[in-house]
Amino acid sequence: MSSEPQNPPMEEEEANNAAAQSKKAAKKEAAKLEKQRRREAASVAAAETADTLADNYGDVPLEELQSKSVTGREWAEIGALTADLEGRAVLVRGRAQTIRGVSKKMAFLVVREKGFTVQCVVCVAPDLVSPQMVKFITGLSRESYVDVHGIVSVPKDPIKGASQQVEIQVRKLYCINKALPALPINIEDAARSEVEIEKALQAGEQLVRVNQDTRLNFRVLDLRTPANQGIFRIQCQVENIFRQFLLSEGFVGIHTPKLIAGSSEGGSAVFKLDYKGQPACLAQSPQLHKQMAICGDFGRVFEIGPVFRAEDSFTHRHLCEFTGLDVEMEIKEHYSEVMDVVDRLFVAMFDSLNEKCKKEFEAIGKQYPFEPLKYLRKTLRLTFQEGVQMLKEAGIEVDPLGDLNTETERKLGQLVSEKYGTEFYILHRYPLAVRPFYTMPCCDDPAYSNSFDVFIRGEEIISGAQRVHVPEFLATRAESCGIEVKTISTYIDSFRYGAPPHGGFGVGLERVVMLFCALNNIRKTSLFPRDPLRIAP
């Protein structure tokens, strides 16, 4: 009797395998159909939530910023937005200074342009502003450049976080250019005053203090603070007033070379360079050439231009490159004629600044508080010997044939302010030994010279004098000061063809602004300072 087979027949095994494969295929097909159903559902959901107002916001494509077309649109200046424009539609462009999301349906952003700021309100409204638009705006990085379209409104309560006392109800907003999400320095930190920082410390709170080197390393950001906007707008005014006043007094503007064969002031503090195989240097001043212009019969000249000094002066008031404001003029009788021009020029300048730059001074004062400069209608003049005597009476001994150092200049400024009620004055008849070779000695005492310095708040801003216009005497003076006469032969020769008595002065633009605004460092008034340690940015 034969036994039953222990394994199923071949046919049964094949049937089982076929069933398994069919089940697996059915599962795969079901998964595919489910995936397709979900994709279709997501597509429907996306269609349902698509933003019909998407054209009202977003990033502007590069193509649109490549001078593609002229549309005739007009941008309003933020500084000009006032309550008179209530209800008017405006378009403004500026930086997103601060962005604050209140909810998914509302946000505030402050937009800044040229130091002025306006608060913009973004609120979801049917057919105007979508939730997606609010989300886009709250996702912008600070300092990004934006175009804002909206309606001007006047809120009931004063706006504390913006300069303009109106709001813009945003209807459209486009990002022109995005800033990095994390900036090296925050503008809010860079604009903070020492007073704020100290108050916070006393209250147990620590605020960020941006030091000077960090500011200068990221100067492009630092320049955006309200104080810096004010400083450099005032600097522009100083230059403009200087030019316009001198033009009104019959002066002619000139431009002298900055590449010269010999040093213009004497000494070793020059930047030397190779000029096509010849030794040359950068001009320490336009001194020699502005005198040559007088010999060329221009009568009265001025120049505004760069000046280079290779001094290793690590001080608060020295730079290796600065902007010089220079004047030279014929003298009819006395070098006091030059001081008369200084007097009228700077009193006019101070008056004009005080009248026209109130907003700029206010912006500077918030970060760097200062008292307005005290000056007289007729500028005080003291002789060097009178200044030395004032110092002596105050217990400070000074060499009567030497120069004043920084400390004695400040002390004398303090004494003058207390006695005469002015922080702007002229000190003249300096010892000849401390003046340049081209300075004319006094007629009554050759130990002293027909020269002067001008001071603001106890610091020197101007040096001036009557010049030596006799060529033989000029050569002798140059030699006595250690200057190789052959290197300035063309300069001396210009006086051999007939030269009028003349004099002039030079002033540093950055130093005028620094001292008028009572700032503590000249680097604050130099756009991109150059000192012994800095040649970038």
Coordinates of C-alpha atoms in Angstrom, one line a residue:
M1 CA 0.0 0.0 0.0
S2 CA 1.5 3.3 -1.0
S3 CA 1.8 6.3 1.4
E4 CA 0.2 9.8 0.7
P5 CA 2.5 12.4 -0.8
Q6 CA 4.0 14.8 1.9
N7 CA 4.3 17.9 -0.4
P8 CA 1.4 19.6 -2.3
P9 CA 1.3 18.9 -6.0
M10 CA 3.2 21.3 -8.4
E11 CA -0.1 22.7 -9.7
E12 CA -1.2 23.8 -6.2
E13 CA 2.1 25.6 -5.4
E14 CA 1.9 27.5 -8.7
A15 CA -1.6 28.5 -8.0
N16 CA -0.6 29.9 -4.6
N17 CA 2.3 31.9 -6.1
A18 CA 0.0 33.4 -8.7
A19 CA -2.5 34.4 -6.0
A20 CA 0.3 36.1 -4.0
Q21 CA 1.6 38.0 -7.0
S22 CA -1.9 39.1 -7.9
K23 CA -2.5 40.4 -4.4
K24 CA 0.8 42.3 -4.5
A25 CA 0.0 43.9 -7.8
A26 CA -3.4 44.9 -6.5
K27 CA -1.8 46.5 -3.5
K28 CA 0.7 48.4 -5.7
E29 CA -2.1 49.6 -7.9
A30 CA -4.2 50.8 -4.9
A31 CA -1.1 52.7 -3.5
K32 CA -0.7 54.3 -6.9
L33 CA -4.3 55.4 -7.0
E34 CA -4.1 56.7 -3.4
K35 CA -1.0 58.8 -4.3
Q36 CA -2.7 60.2 -7.4
R37 CA -5.8 61.0 -5.3
R38 CA -3.7 62.8 -2.7
R39 CA -1.9 64.7 -5.4
E40 CA -5.2 65.8 -7.0
A41 CA -6.5 66.7 -3.5
A42 CA -3.4 68.8 -2.8
S43 CA -3.8 70.5 -6.2
V44 CA -7.4 71.3 -5.5
A45 CA -6.5 72.6 -2.0
A46 CA -3.7 74.8 -3.5
A47 CA -6.1 76.1 -6.1
E48 CA -8.6 76.9 -3.3
T49 CA -5.9 78.8 -1.3
A50 CA -4.2 80.5 -4.3
D51 CA -3.6 84.2 -3.6
T52 CA -5.6 86.2 -6.0
L53 CA -3.7 89.3 -4.7
A54 CA -0.2 87.9 -5.4
D55 CA 0.6 90.7 -7.8
N56 CA 0.5 93.2 -5.0
Y57 CA 3.7 92.0 -3.4
G58 CA 6.9 90.1 -4.0
D59 CA 10.5 90.3 -5.1
V60 CA 11.1 92.5 -8.1
P61 CA 12.9 90.5 -10.9
L62 CA 16.4 91.7 -11.9
E63 CA 15.1 92.3 -15.4
E64 CA 12.7 94.9 -14.1
L65 CA 15.6 96.8 -12.5
Q66 CA 17.9 96.9 -15.5
S67 CA 16.5 100.2 -16.8
K68 CA 13.8 98.3 -18.7
S69 CA 11.4 101.2 -19.2
V70 CA 10.4 104.6 -18.0
T71 CA 6.9 104.4 -16.5
G72 CA 6.4 108.0 -15.3
R73 CA 5.8 106.9 -11.7
E74 CA 6.6 109.4 -9.0
W75 CA 8.1 108.6 -5.7
A76 CA 7.4 110.8 -2.7
E77 CA 10.2 111.6 -0.4
I78 CA 9.6 110.2 3.1
G79 CA 10.8 113.5 4.7
A80 CA 8.0 115.3 2.8
L81 CA 5.2 113.2 4.1
T82 CA 2.9 115.4 6.3
A83 CA -0.7 115.5 7.5
D84 CA -1.5 117.7 4.5
L85 CA -1.3 114.5 2.4
E86 CA -4.0 112.6 4.4
G87 CA -6.0 110.4 2.1
R88 CA -3.6 110.7 -0.8
A89 CA -2.0 107.7 -2.5
V90 CA 1.8 107.7 -2.4
L91 CA 4.7 105.6 -3.5
V92 CA 7.8 105.6 -1.4
R93 CA 11.1 103.8 -1.6
G94 CA 13.4 103.1 1.3
R95 CA 14.9 100.6 3.7
A96 CA 12.8 98.3 5.9
Q97 CA 14.3 99.6 9.2
T98 CA 12.1 97.6 11.6
I99 CA 9.5 94.9 10.9
R100 CA 7.0 93.8 13.5
G101 CA 4.3 91.2 12.9
V102 CA 1.3 91.6 15.2
S103 CA -0.7 88.6 14.0
K104 CA -1.2 86.6 10.8
K105 CA -3.4 89.5 9.6
M106 CA -1.4 92.5 10.6
A107 CA 2.1 93.9 10.7
F108 CA 4.0 97.2 11.0
L109 CA 7.2 98.2 9.3
V110 CA 9.2 101.4 9.5
V111 CA 10.7 102.5 6.2
R112 CA 13.7 104.9 6.2
E113 CA 15.0 107.2 3.5
K114 CA 17.8 109.8 3.9
G115 CA 17.5 109.7 7.7
F116 CA 13.7 110.2 7.7
T117 CA 11.3 107.4 8.7
V118 CA 7.6 106.6 8.3
Q119 CA 5.5 103.9 9.9
C120 CA 3.7 101.6 7.4
V121 CA 0.6 99.5 8.4
V122 CA -0.2 96.3 6.7
C123 CA -3.6 94.9 7.5
V124 CA -5.6 92.1 5.8
A125 CA -8.5 93.6 3.8
P126 CA -10.7 92.0 1.2
D127 CA -9.5 92.7 -2.4
L128 CA -6.6 94.8 -1.0
V129 CA -4.2 92.9 1.3
S130 CA -4.0 89.1 1.7
P131 CA -2.6 87.0 4.7
Q132 CA 0.1 85.8 2.3
M133 CA 1.2 89.5 1.7
V134 CA 1.4 90.0 5.5
K135 CA 3.5 86.8 5.7
F136 CA 5.8 88.0 2.9
I137 CA 6.4 91.4 4.6
T138 CA 7.1 89.9 8.0
G139 CA 9.7 87.6 6.4
L140 CA 11.7 90.5 4.9
S141 CA 15.2 91.0 6.4
R142 CA 15.9 94.4 8.0
E143 CA 17.6 97.0 5.8
S144 CA 16.2 95.5 2.6
Y145 CA 15.2 98.1 0.0
V146 CA 11.4 98.2 -0.7
D147 CA 8.8 100.1 -2.7
V148 CA 5.7 100.8 -0.7
H149 CA 2.4 101.9 -2.3
G150 CA -0.3 103.1 0.1
I151 CA -2.6 105.7 1.4
V152 CA -1.5 108.4 3.9
S153 CA -3.4 108.5 7.2
V154 CA -3.0 110.5 10.4
P155 CA -3.2 108.5 13.6
K156 CA -4.8 110.0 16.7
D157 CA -1.8 109.4 18.9
P158 CA 1.8 110.7 18.3
I159 CA 4.1 108.2 16.5
K160 CA 7.2 107.6 18.7
G161 CA 9.1 105.2 16.4
A162 CA 9.3 107.4 13.3
S163 CA 10.2 110.9 12.3
Q164 CA 7.0 111.5 10.2
Q165 CA 3.8 111.9 12.1
V166 CA 1.7 110.1 9.5
E167 CA 1.2 106.5 8.6
I168 CA 1.0 104.7 5.2
Q169 CA -1.8 102.2 4.9
V170 CA 0.0 99.7 2.7
R171 CA -1.7 98.5 -0.5
K172 CA 1.3 97.1 -2.4
L173 CA 4.9 96.3 -1.4
Y174 CA 7.8 95.1 -3.5
C175 CA 11.3 94.1 -2.4
I176 CA 13.8 95.8 -4.7
N177 CA 16.9 94.3 -3.0
K178 CA 17.3 92.0 0.0
A179 CA 19.8 92.6 2.8
L180 CA 21.5 89.7 4.5
P181 CA 19.3 88.2 7.3
A182 CA 22.1 88.8 9.8
L183 CA 24.0 92.1 9.5
P184 CA 27.5 92.6 11.0
I185 CA 26.2 95.5 13.0
N186 CA 22.6 96.6 13.7
I187 CA 21.7 100.2 12.8
E188 CA 19.8 100.5 16.1
D189 CA 23.0 99.6 18.0
A190 CA 25.2 101.9 16.0
A191 CA 22.8 104.8 16.6
R192 CA 22.7 104.4 20.3
S193 CA 24.2 107.1 22.5
E194 CA 26.6 106.6 25.4
V195 CA 23.9 108.1 27.7
E196 CA 21.4 105.4 26.7
I197 CA 24.1 102.7 27.3
E198 CA 25.0 104.1 30.7
K199 CA 21.4 104.4 31.8
A200 CA 20.7 100.8 30.8
L201 CA 23.8 99.6 32.8
Q202 CA 22.6 101.4 35.9
A203 CA 19.2 99.7 35.4
G204 CA 20.9 96.3 35.2
E205 CA 20.4 95.9 31.5
Q206 CA 23.3 95.5 29.0
L207 CA 23.0 97.1 25.6
V208 CA 25.3 96.6 22.6
R209 CA 28.1 99.2 22.3
V210 CA 29.5 99.4 18.8
N211 CA 33.2 100.4 19.0
Q212 CA 34.9 102.8 16.6
D213 CA 37.0 100.1 14.7
T214 CA 33.9 98.0 14.1
R215 CA 32.0 101.0 12.9
L216 CA 34.8 101.9 10.4
N217 CA 35.2 98.2 9.3
F218 CA 31.5 98.2 8.3
R219 CA 31.3 101.9 7.5
V220 CA 28.5 101.5 4.9
L221 CA 26.2 100.4 7.6
D222 CA 27.5 102.9 10.2
L223 CA 26.8 105.8 7.8
R224 CA 23.1 104.9 7.8
T225 CA 22.6 106.2 11.4
P226 CA 20.7 109.5 11.8
A227 CA 23.8 111.1 13.4
N228 CA 26.1 110.2 10.5
Q229 CA 23.5 111.4 8.0
G230 CA 23.5 114.7 9.9
I231 CA 27.3 115.0 10.1
F232 CA 27.9 114.6 6.4
R233 CA 25.1 116.8 5.4
I234 CA 26.6 119.5 7.6
Q235 CA 30.0 118.8 6.1
C236 CA 28.4 119.4 2.6
Q237 CA 27.0 122.7 3.9
V238 CA 30.4 123.8 5.3
E239 CA 32.0 123.2 1.9
N240 CA 29.2 124.9 0.0
I241 CA 29.2 128.0 2.3
F242 CA 33.0 128.2 2.0
R243 CA 32.8 128.2 -1.8
Q244 CA 29.8 130.6 -2.1
F245 CA 31.2 133.1 0.4
L246 CA 34.6 133.3 -1.3
L247 CA 33.0 133.6 -4.8
S248 CA 31.0 136.5 -3.5
E249 CA 34.2 138.2 -2.3
G250 CA 35.9 138.0 -5.7
F251 CA 37.9 134.7 -5.2
V252 CA 38.5 132.3 -8.0
G253 CA 38.3 128.5 -7.5
I254 CA 41.4 126.6 -8.7
H255 CA 42.7 123.0 -8.8
T256 CA 46.4 122.4 -8.1
P257 CA 48.4 119.2 -8.7
K258 CA 48.6 116.6 -6.0
L259 CA 51.7 114.9 -7.6
I260 CA 54.7 117.1 -6.9
A261 CA 58.5 116.9 -7.2
G262 CA 59.4 118.2 -3.7
S263 CA 57.6 118.5 -0.4
S264 CA 55.3 121.5 -0.2
E265 CA 55.7 122.0 3.6
G266 CA 59.2 120.7 4.2
G267 CA 60.0 117.9 6.5
S268 CA 59.8 114.1 6.1
A269 CA 56.1 113.6 6.5
V270 CA 55.4 113.0 2.8
F271 CA 54.1 110.0 0.9
K272 CA 57.0 109.3 -1.6
L273 CA 56.4 107.6 -4.9
D274 CA 58.0 106.9 -8.2
Y275 CA 56.9 109.2 -11.0
K276 CA 58.0 107.6 -14.3
G277 CA 61.5 107.1 -12.9
Q278 CA 61.7 110.4 -11.0
P279 CA 61.2 110.7 -7.2
A280 CA 58.0 112.5 -6.3
C281 CA 55.5 112.8 -3.5
L282 CA 51.8 113.5 -2.7
A283 CA 51.2 117.2 -1.9
Q284 CA 51.0 118.1 1.8
S285 CA 49.0 121.1 0.7
P286 CA 48.4 123.3 -2.3
Q287 CA 50.5 125.9 -0.7
L288 CA 53.2 126.4 -3.4
H289 CA 50.8 126.3 -6.4
K290 CA 48.2 128.6 -4.9
Q291 CA 50.9 131.2 -4.4
M292 CA 52.0 130.6 -7.9
A293 CA 48.4 131.3 -9.0
I294 CA 48.6 134.7 -7.2
C295 CA 51.8 135.4 -9.2
G296 CA 49.7 134.5 -12.3
D297 CA 47.5 137.5 -11.5
F298 CA 44.4 135.7 -10.2
G299 CA 44.4 138.1 -7.2
R300 CA 42.3 135.9 -4.9
V301 CA 42.1 132.1 -5.1
F302 CA 40.7 129.2 -3.2
E303 CA 40.8 125.4 -3.5
I304 CA 38.9 122.5 -2.0
G305 CA 40.8 119.3 -2.4
P306 CA 42.7 116.3 -0.8
V307 CA 45.7 116.9 1.4
F308 CA 48.2 114.1 2.3
R309 CA 50.3 113.8 5.4
A310 CA 52.5 110.8 6.2
E311 CA 52.7 111.6 9.9
D312 CA 52.5 108.8 12.4
S313 CA 50.0 110.7 14.4
F314 CA 47.8 108.4 16.4
T315 CA 45.5 111.2 17.8
H316 CA 41.9 112.1 17.8
R317 CA 42.4 115.0 15.3
H318 CA 45.0 113.8 12.7
L319 CA 44.4 111.9 9.5
C320 CA 46.8 110.9 6.7
E321 CA 44.4 112.2 4.1
F322 CA 41.9 115.0 4.6
T323 CA 40.0 117.6 2.7
G324 CA 41.7 121.0 2.7
L325 CA 39.9 124.3 2.3
D326 CA 42.7 126.7 1.1
V327 CA 42.7 130.4 0.4
E328 CA 45.4 132.7 -1.0
M329 CA 45.1 136.5 -1.7
E330 CA 47.0 139.6 -2.5
I331 CA 47.7 141.9 0.5
K332 CA 47.5 145.6 0.0
E333 CA 49.0 146.8 3.3
H334 CA 48.8 144.3 6.2
Y335 CA 48.3 140.6 6.9
S336 CA 45.3 141.5 9.0
E337 CA 43.4 141.7 5.7
V338 CA 43.6 137.9 5.5
M339 CA 42.4 137.6 9.1
D340 CA 39.5 139.9 8.1
V341 CA 38.4 137.3 5.5
V342 CA 38.7 134.5 8.1
D343 CA 36.5 136.6 10.5
R344 CA 33.7 137.3 8.0
L345 CA 33.9 133.8 6.4
F346 CA 33.5 131.8 9.6
V347 CA 30.9 134.0 11.3
A348 CA 28.8 133.8 8.1
M349 CA 29.4 130.0 8.0
F350 CA 28.4 129.5 11.7
D351 CA 25.3 131.7 11.2
S352 CA 24.2 129.8 8.1
L353 CA 24.7 126.4 9.7
N354 CA 22.7 127.3 12.8
E355 CA 19.9 128.6 10.6
K356 CA 19.8 125.9 7.9
C357 CA 20.9 122.7 9.7
K358 CA 18.6 122.5 12.7
K359 CA 17.3 119.0 11.9
E360 CA 20.9 117.7 11.3
F361 CA 22.1 119.2 14.6
E362 CA 19.1 117.6 16.4
A363 CA 20.0 114.2 14.9
I364 CA 23.6 114.5 15.9
G365 CA 22.8 115.8 19.4
K366 CA 20.6 112.7 20.1
Q367 CA 23.6 110.4 19.8
Y368 CA 26.4 112.9 20.6
P369 CA 25.0 115.6 22.9
F370 CA 26.8 119.0 22.6
E371 CA 26.4 122.7 23.4
P372 CA 26.1 125.2 20.5
L373 CA 29.4 126.9 19.7
K374 CA 29.9 130.3 21.3
Y375 CA 31.3 133.0 19.0
L376 CA 31.3 136.7 18.7
R377 CA 30.0 138.9 15.9
K378 CA 33.5 140.3 15.6
T379 CA 36.1 137.6 16.1
L380 CA 38.5 138.0 19.0
R381 CA 42.2 138.5 18.0
L382 CA 45.0 137.9 20.5
T383 CA 48.8 138.0 19.9
F384 CA 50.8 134.9 20.7
Q385 CA 52.5 136.8 23.4
E386 CA 49.1 137.8 24.9
G387 CA 48.1 134.1 24.9
V388 CA 51.4 133.1 26.6
Q389 CA 50.8 135.8 29.2
M390 CA 47.2 134.5 29.9
L391 CA 48.7 131.0 30.4
K392 CA 51.4 132.4 32.6
E393 CA 48.9 134.1 34.8
A394 CA 47.0 130.8 35.1
G395 CA 50.3 129.2 36.4
I396 CA 51.3 127.5 33.1
E397 CA 54.8 128.3 31.8
V398 CA 55.2 128.3 28.0
D399 CA 58.3 129.0 25.9
P400 CA 57.6 132.4 24.3
L401 CA 59.5 131.4 21.2
G402 CA 58.1 127.9 21.0
D403 CA 54.8 126.4 19.9
L404 CA 51.7 125.5 22.0
N405 CA 51.0 121.8 22.5
T406 CA 47.5 120.2 22.6
E407 CA 47.1 120.7 26.3
T408 CA 48.1 124.3 26.4
E409 CA 45.9 125.0 23.4
R410 CA 42.9 123.6 25.3
K411 CA 43.8 125.5 28.5
L412 CA 44.1 128.7 26.6
G413 CA 40.8 128.0 24.9
Q414 CA 39.2 127.6 28.3
L415 CA 40.7 130.8 29.6
V416 CA 39.6 132.7 26.5
S417 CA 36.0 131.3 26.8
E418 CA 35.9 132.4 30.5
K419 CA 37.3 135.8 29.9
Y420 CA 35.8 136.8 26.5
G421 CA 32.8 134.5 26.2
T422 CA 33.9 132.9 22.9
E423 CA 35.1 129.5 21.7
F424 CA 36.2 130.9 18.4
Y425 CA 39.2 133.2 18.2
I426 CA 42.4 134.1 16.3
L427 CA 45.9 133.9 17.8
H428 CA 48.5 135.7 15.7
R429 CA 52.2 136.8 15.6
Y430 CA 53.6 133.3 16.2
P431 CA 57.3 132.7 16.7
L432 CA 59.0 132.4 13.3
A433 CA 60.9 129.2 14.3
V434 CA 57.7 127.2 14.5
R435 CA 56.2 128.3 11.1
P436 CA 56.9 127.1 7.6
F437 CA 59.8 128.5 5.5
Y438 CA 57.6 130.7 3.3
T439 CA 56.2 132.7 6.4
M440 CA 57.1 136.4 6.4
P441 CA 58.9 137.6 9.6
C442 CA 57.5 140.5 11.6
C443 CA 58.9 143.9 10.7
D444 CA 59.5 144.9 14.3
D445 CA 60.8 141.6 15.7
P446 CA 62.3 138.9 13.3
A447 CA 61.8 136.3 16.1
Y448 CA 58.1 136.5 15.4
S449 CA 56.1 136.2 12.2
N450 CA 53.1 137.6 10.4
S451 CA 51.2 134.4 11.0
F452 CA 48.1 133.2 12.8
D453 CA 46.2 130.2 14.0
V454 CA 42.4 130.0 14.5
F455 CA 40.8 127.9 17.3
I456 CA 37.5 126.3 17.9
R457 CA 36.7 124.9 21.4
G458 CA 40.4 125.0 22.3
E459 CA 41.7 123.2 19.2
E460 CA 43.5 124.6 16.2
I461 CA 41.6 124.5 12.9
I462 CA 43.3 127.1 10.7
S463 CA 46.9 128.1 10.0
G464 CA 47.6 131.2 8.0
A465 CA 50.2 133.9 7.3
Q466 CA 51.7 136.5 5.0
R467 CA 54.1 134.7 2.6
V468 CA 57.6 135.6 1.6
H469 CA 57.3 136.9 -2.0
V470 CA 61.0 138.0 -2.5
P471 CA 62.8 135.1 -4.2
E472 CA 66.3 135.5 -2.7
F473 CA 64.9 135.8 0.8
L474 CA 62.6 132.8 0.1
A475 CA 65.6 130.6 -1.0
T476 CA 67.5 131.6 2.2
R477 CA 64.5 130.7 4.4
A478 CA 64.0 127.3 2.6
E479 CA 67.7 126.4 3.2
S480 CA 67.5 127.4 6.8
C481 CA 64.5 125.0 7.2
G482 CA 66.5 122.1 5.6
I483 CA 64.7 122.1 2.3
E484 CA 66.7 121.4 -0.9
V485 CA 66.2 124.6 -3.0
K486 CA 66.5 122.8 -6.3
T487 CA 63.4 120.7 -5.5
I488 CA 61.3 123.9 -5.3
S489 CA 63.1 125.9 -7.9
T490 CA 60.1 126.4 -10.2
Y491 CA 58.2 127.7 -7.1
I492 CA 60.9 130.2 -6.2
D493 CA 61.4 131.2 -9.8
S494 CA 57.7 132.2 -10.1
F495 CA 58.6 135.1 -7.7
R496 CA 61.4 136.3 -10.0
Y497 CA 58.9 137.7 -12.5
G498 CA 57.3 140.1 -10.2
A499 CA 55.1 139.0 -7.3
P500 CA 52.6 141.0 -5.1
P501 CA 52.6 140.8 -1.3
H502 CA 50.2 138.0 -0.4
G503 CA 49.0 135.7 2.3
G504 CA 46.5 133.0 2.9
F505 CA 45.3 130.1 5.1
G506 CA 44.4 126.5 5.1
V507 CA 41.7 124.7 7.1
G508 CA 40.7 121.0 7.4
L509 CA 37.1 120.4 6.5
E510 CA 36.8 117.4 8.8
R511 CA 38.2 119.3 11.7
V512 CA 35.8 122.2 11.3
V513 CA 32.8 119.8 11.4
M514 CA 34.3 117.8 14.3
L515 CA 34.8 120.9 16.5
F516 CA 31.7 122.8 15.5
C517 CA 29.7 119.7 16.6
A518 CA 32.0 119.0 19.6
L519 CA 32.7 115.4 18.4
N520 CA 35.5 113.6 20.1
N521 CA 37.3 112.1 17.0
I522 CA 38.0 113.3 13.5
R523 CA 37.2 109.8 12.2
K524 CA 33.6 110.6 12.8
T525 CA 33.7 113.4 10.3
S526 CA 35.7 111.6 7.6
L527 CA 33.5 109.5 5.3
F528 CA 36.2 106.7 4.9
P529 CA 39.1 107.7 7.1
R530 CA 42.7 107.2 6.3
D531 CA 45.0 107.1 9.3
P532 CA 48.4 105.4 9.9
L533 CA 46.6 102.1 10.5
R534 CA 43.7 102.2 8.1
I535 CA 43.5 102.2 4.3
A536 CA 40.2 100.3 3.9
P537 CA 37.4 100.3 3.3

